[in-house]
Coordinates of C-alpha atoms in Angstrom, one line a residue:
X7 CA 102.4 142.5 -46.3
X8 CA 100.5 142.8 -43.0
X9 CA 98.5 140.2 -44.3
X10 CA 101.4 137.7 -45.2
X11 CA 100.2 137.4 -48.9
X12 CA 102.8 137.0 -51.2
X13 CA 103.4 139.5 -53.7
X14 CA 102.0 138.0 -56.7
X15 CA 99.4 139.3 -59.1
X16 CA 97.1 136.0 -58.7
X17 CA 97.8 135.8 -54.8
X18 CA 97.1 139.5 -54.1
X19 CA 94.0 139.4 -56.6
X20 CA 92.5 136.3 -54.5
X21 CA 93.5 137.5 -51.0
X22 CA 93.0 141.5 -51.3
X23 CA 89.4 141.9 -51.9
X24 CA 88.9 145.6 -51.0
X25 CA 91.2 147.2 -53.3
X26 CA 88.4 149.3 -55.0
X27 CA 85.5 150.6 -52.7
X28 CA 82.0 152.4 -52.8
X29 CA 80.3 153.9 -50.0
X30 CA 76.4 154.4 -50.3
X31 CA 75.0 157.0 -47.7
X32 CA 71.2 156.9 -47.0
X33 CA 68.7 159.0 -45.1
X34 CA 67.2 156.0 -43.1
X35 CA 68.1 152.4 -41.8
X36 CA 65.4 150.7 -43.8
X37 CA 67.0 152.5 -47.5
X38 CA 70.5 150.8 -46.4
X39 CA 68.3 147.2 -46.7
X40 CA 66.4 148.4 -49.5
X41 CA 70.0 149.7 -51.3
X42 CA 71.4 146.2 -50.4
X43 CA 68.4 144.1 -52.0
X44 CA 68.9 146.3 -55.2
X45 CA 72.5 145.4 -55.8
X46 CA 72.6 142.0 -55.0
X47 CA 69.3 141.4 -57.3
X48 CA 71.4 142.6 -60.4
X49 CA 72.2 139.8 -62.5
X50 CA 76.1 141.3 -63.2
X51 CA 76.9 141.7 -59.5
X52 CA 78.1 138.4 -57.7
X53 CA 77.8 138.7 -53.9
X54 CA 80.9 137.2 -52.6
X55 CA 80.0 138.2 -48.7
X56 CA 77.9 140.0 -46.9
X57 CA 78.6 141.7 -43.2
X58 CA 75.7 143.3 -41.9
X59 CA 76.9 145.3 -38.9
X60 CA 73.3 147.0 -38.4
X61 CA 71.7 144.2 -37.3
X62 CA 75.2 143.2 -35.1
X63 CA 77.0 146.4 -34.5
X64 CA 81.0 145.9 -33.7
X65 CA 82.0 146.5 -30.2
X66 CA 82.4 149.8 -30.9
X67 CA 79.2 150.6 -31.9
X68 CA 79.8 150.9 -35.5
X69 CA 77.0 150.0 -37.9
X70 CA 77.1 149.4 -41.6
X71 CA 76.2 147.1 -44.0
X72 CA 79.8 145.5 -45.9
X73 CA 79.3 143.7 -49.4
X74 CA 82.3 142.1 -51.1
X75 CA 81.0 142.0 -54.9
X76 CA 82.6 141.0 -58.0
X77 CA 81.6 143.2 -60.8
X78 CA 82.3 142.6 -64.8
X79 CA 85.1 145.1 -66.0
X80 CA 84.9 145.3 -69.9
X81 CA 88.6 145.2 -71.4
X82 CA 89.2 145.3 -75.1
X83 CA 89.6 141.8 -75.2
X84 CA 88.1 140.3 -72.0
X85 CA 85.6 140.8 -69.4
X86 CA 87.8 140.6 -66.2
X87 CA 85.4 140.2 -62.6
X88 CA 86.9 142.8 -60.2
X89 CA 86.0 142.5 -56.7
X90 CA 84.8 145.9 -54.7
X91 CA 84.0 146.6 -51.2
X92 CA 80.5 148.7 -50.7
X93 CA 79.6 150.0 -47.5
X94 CA 76.1 151.2 -47.1
X95 CA 75.2 152.9 -44.1
X96 CA 73.2 156.1 -42.6
X97 CA 74.6 159.8 -42.9
X98 CA 74.7 159.3 -39.0
X99 CA 76.6 156.3 -39.3
X100 CA 79.1 157.5 -41.7
X101 CA 79.6 160.9 -39.7
X102 CA 79.9 158.6 -36.8
X103 CA 82.6 156.4 -38.4
X104 CA 84.3 159.5 -40.2
X105 CA 85.0 161.0 -36.9
X106 CA 85.9 157.3 -35.3
X107 CA 88.5 157.0 -37.9
X108 CA 90.5 160.0 -37.7
X109 CA 90.4 159.5 -33.6
X110 CA 92.2 156.2 -34.5
X111 CA 94.4 157.6 -37.0
X112 CA 95.3 160.3 -35.1
X113 CA 95.8 157.9 -31.7
X114 CA 97.5 155.1 -33.9
X115 CA 94.9 152.9 -33.0
X116 CA 96.0 153.5 -29.1
X117 CA 93.1 155.5 -28.4
X118 CA 92.7 156.3 -24.3
X119 CA 90.1 154.3 -22.6
X120 CA 87.8 157.7 -22.1
X121 CA 87.6 158.5 -25.6
X122 CA 86.7 155.1 -26.6
X123 CA 84.0 155.1 -24.0
X124 CA 82.9 158.3 -25.9
X125 CA 83.1 157.0 -28.9
X126 CA 80.4 154.1 -27.8
X127 CA 78.1 156.8 -26.2
X128 CA 78.2 158.5 -29.4
X129 CA 77.7 155.5 -31.7
X130 CA 74.3 154.7 -29.5
X131 CA 73.2 158.5 -29.8
X132 CA 73.7 158.4 -33.5
X133 CA 71.8 154.6 -34.1
X134 CA 68.8 156.6 -31.5
X135 CA 69.1 159.3 -34.1
X136 CA 68.5 157.1 -37.1
X137 CA 65.7 155.1 -35.3
X138 CA 64.1 158.5 -34.3
X139 CA 64.2 160.0 -37.7
X140 CA 62.9 157.1 -39.4
X141 CA 60.1 156.5 -37.0
X142 CA 59.3 160.5 -37.9
X143 CA 59.6 159.9 -41.8
X144 CA 57.1 157.0 -41.3
X145 CA 54.5 159.3 -39.4
X146 CA 54.8 161.7 -42.0
X147 CA 54.3 159.2 -44.8
X148 CA 51.3 157.9 -43.0
X149 CA 49.6 161.3 -42.8
X150 CA 49.3 161.4 -46.5
X151 CA 46.0 160.9 -48.2
X152 CA 45.6 157.2 -48.6
X153 CA 43.8 157.6 -52.3
X154 CA 46.1 159.0 -54.6
X155 CA 45.2 159.1 -58.4
X156 CA 48.7 158.5 -59.4
X157 CA 49.3 161.1 -61.8
X158 CA 50.9 162.9 -59.3
X159 CA 53.4 160.0 -58.2
X160 CA 56.7 159.3 -59.0
X161 CA 58.4 155.7 -58.6
X162 CA 62.2 154.7 -59.1
X163 CA 63.3 151.5 -59.5
X164 CA 60.9 150.0 -56.4
X165 CA 61.7 152.7 -54.2
X166 CA 58.1 154.0 -52.5
X167 CA 56.4 156.5 -54.5
X168 CA 56.8 160.2 -53.8
X169 CA 54.7 163.3 -54.6
X170 CA 55.7 165.7 -57.4
X171 CA 55.5 169.3 -56.3
X172 CA 52.0 170.6 -57.9
X173 CA 54.1 173.5 -59.4
X174 CA 56.2 171.4 -61.4
X175 CA 53.4 169.1 -62.5
X176 CA 51.6 172.0 -64.0
X177 CA 54.8 173.6 -65.5
X178 CA 55.1 170.1 -67.5
X179 CA 51.7 170.5 -68.4
X180 CA 52.3 173.7 -69.5
X181 CA 55.0 172.6 -71.4
X182 CA 53.0 169.9 -73.3
X183 CA 50.1 171.9 -74.0
X184 CA 52.3 174.7 -75.7
X185 CA 54.1 171.8 -77.8
X186 CA 50.7 171.0 -79.2
X187 CA 49.7 173.9 -80.3
X188 CA 53.1 175.2 -81.5

């Protein structure tokens, strides 16, 4: 009603795009874009809209990637495309957004100016934390040995390979060896 949408199923389906939603939280800003790329490259996902509030934050400091996508839902007699909103953001972004939402809900949208200013400052602090943590992560990754045999690396769907603990590899190998001798 707020959007002036007639209460007709087809009008609602056409005008209301975020009835279903998914939020994905990531460790690093670069991961948000990696997830975006993974989702938008899926053949069965139709991207209807992308809003990049990470590159261009809202005036209050809000940062997140928002997608509106159509995904196939299989019914007994047909496949129905359903629109879904997907929000992709870092843990720090999510923490800030959750608190900001609670404050705006409590004040029914009329938040005192001093709280608005503090929320913006907190958004900036969360962003600096995201940048610093990613920089630290990249430094740690750069310290890893340049030459790897590949036997101790695990790669999942195009993500950066990561090393498995030696004790886990040894346990798997012991399991393989005992299977052969049994």
